[in-house]
Amino acid sequence: MTTTPTTTQATTPQATNARQAPDLLGELGLGLKRGVNLFRHVLGIDRAEIGVTPKEAVWSRGKSVLYRYRSDRRTVRQPVLLVMSLVSRADIMDLQPGNSFVEHLLDQGLDVFLLDWGAPDELDAGNTLETYVDDHLPDAVAMADGLAGGHGVTVFGYCFGGLLALLYAAGHPDDPIANLVVMATPVDFTEMPPAMSGVGGDGIDPDHLLDETGNVPARTVRAGFSLLTPTADLATYADFWERLDDDRFLESYRAMTAWTRNHVPFPGAAFKQTARMFGEGNGFINDDLVLGGRAVHLRDITVPFLTVLAERDHIVPAEASLPLVDLVGSQDRTEMKLPAGHVGLIVGRGGRTRCMPAMSGWIIDHSDGATAG
Amino acid sequence: MAEPAWRRAFNAWEKSTAPALEDLTASTGFRDLLAAGVRWNNAIAEQVERTSRQWLHLWNLPAATDVRRLREQVARLQTEIGELRVATRQTGAPPTLTVIDGGGEGHDHPPAANG
């Protein structure tokens, strides 16, 4: 016969207190840490430093600046020129050390340039798409190409930057473009969320969104993004409160919020043109785009081409980018669908382990391996 | 580590509310409402601006619109100077104009600028 031992150990009040004391101390320590972190956050003591990879300005026009990242390990002949959206800060490409797309590209031996459009003011309210596509971009590409030895440039556009890169490559087929990569770039605007496509036509009059500078203010741009996921801000605050004692999380949180809450105004003339050509006209799909007085066709893009789609993109749904691969004229064209969100393609663990290597791998496969100057 | 009770409650609330809110903000009705709101807001701002301008002009004081108009004129002048500078460089004549940066996040213009 077996007997089940029952716990009959006597627990004295002293023993209970001895066990609870470390728990209490731990709780107190955690509470204190949360309090200190909250205090530092509210006072803005721990500001995130973003976009810190060393770089130098090599060209500028108006607010646009072309940067070249410093590197002593360039092994690929063709440089990569990153082209940003007009409404987001370029820092997302180089968020923080260890979590940076630029850093990853440099580690792969690439020569990296970044075209930062800057923050527009009254001076830029009249900037049209032609200003960027036919004026700034061709000169920036020529400058990057010249500095890197004249072997052509891999133009890499992100989101609206991809749209600008498409217009540029289609309108300037003789420019020194070695490859064209666009990431999370919409072409079918009927598939875009209404908060992105609801301007113009029967929707909001584009003129009504301009402020006294003639541009769409940054707060309106941010509100547009917030409308896509109305509870996202609250969820972000909940994450922050829950993980207030996690220093690594707080570091990433500060870096991301420093970027997401810091949009730039949309130049008024370019905004109205975008609403007309794409929001109302769906110009890429209808193939009726006219820029600078001449027709622009995506089929005129013949360089090796990569379009990257994010499966969980809530800003540019994959459906909005899907037709693109069939619209360009390139013989060598690839569509890459990656398991990420709009920003997760180049930020975070998934970006680092899956997305960035896939994209840089394609670029290196389509470049020459000799060392550049 | 297990999620605290408040977070589980928040997640449950978000899971049930977010899709409905997203559908609402994506609806045509919401877009029309937003458009009407923007129009209404602009109309009020215009009225306030007109009244305050008249009042300030009564005292011979400049209003925000006057400053805005001046800023626009300066912006246009700067654009023209920039174009002149490019044209001068293209014709080979030595540039004699110095451009004053338009404020904001101004940048230095390196010698290699404009390729």
XYZ file of N, CA and C in Angstrom, chain B residues 1 15 30 40 42 49 58 61 63 71-73 77 83-86 99 103 112:
60
model
N 6.738 35.798 -19.505
C 5.975 36.423 -18.418
C 4.528 36.641 -18.862
N -9.211 44.144 -30.051
C -9.570 43.117 -31.034
C -11.018 43.278 -31.491
N -17.610 58.416 -43.942
C -16.605 59.073 -43.107
C -15.795 60.064 -43.929
N -15.625 73.224 -43.439
C -16.189 74.016 -42.354
C -15.071 74.703 -41.570
N -12.067 75.387 -42.623
C -11.432 76.415 -43.449
C -12.288 77.671 -43.528
N -9.800 85.103 -39.903
C -8.636 85.785 -40.475
C -9.037 87.129 -41.094
N -6.928 98.476 -39.351
C -7.521 99.705 -38.806
C -6.497 100.453 -37.965
N -1.529 98.033 -38.450
C -0.615 96.953 -38.045
C -0.672 95.836 -39.097
N -0.968 92.167 -40.573
C -1.614 90.915 -40.160
C -0.768 89.732 -40.640
N 6.567 86.629 -47.231
C 7.362 85.394 -47.257
C 7.266 84.731 -48.622
N 6.061 84.771 -49.200
C 5.886 84.176 -50.530
C 6.723 84.928 -51.567
N 6.734 86.277 -51.427
C 7.516 87.070 -52.382
C 9.004 86.756 -52.243
N 11.480 85.193 -55.029
C 12.755 85.830 -55.370
C 13.913 84.845 -55.245
N 17.563 80.059 -60.000
C 17.543 79.773 -61.443
C 18.613 80.584 -62.171
N 18.761 81.852 -61.743
C 19.780 82.714 -62.343
C 21.176 82.154 -62.107
N 21.367 81.653 -60.876
C 22.670 81.099 -60.523
C 23.010 79.906 -61.415
N 22.016 79.035 -61.629
C 22.234 77.865 -62.485
C 22.525 78.314 -63.914
N 23.277 83.428 -52.347
C 21.898 83.091 -51.973
C 21.794 82.998 -50.462
N 15.973 79.565 -44.414
C 15.583 79.193 -43.065
C 15.180 77.749 -42.993
N 30.572 71.274 -55.098
C 30.236 70.342 -56.184
C 28.752 70.343 -56.502
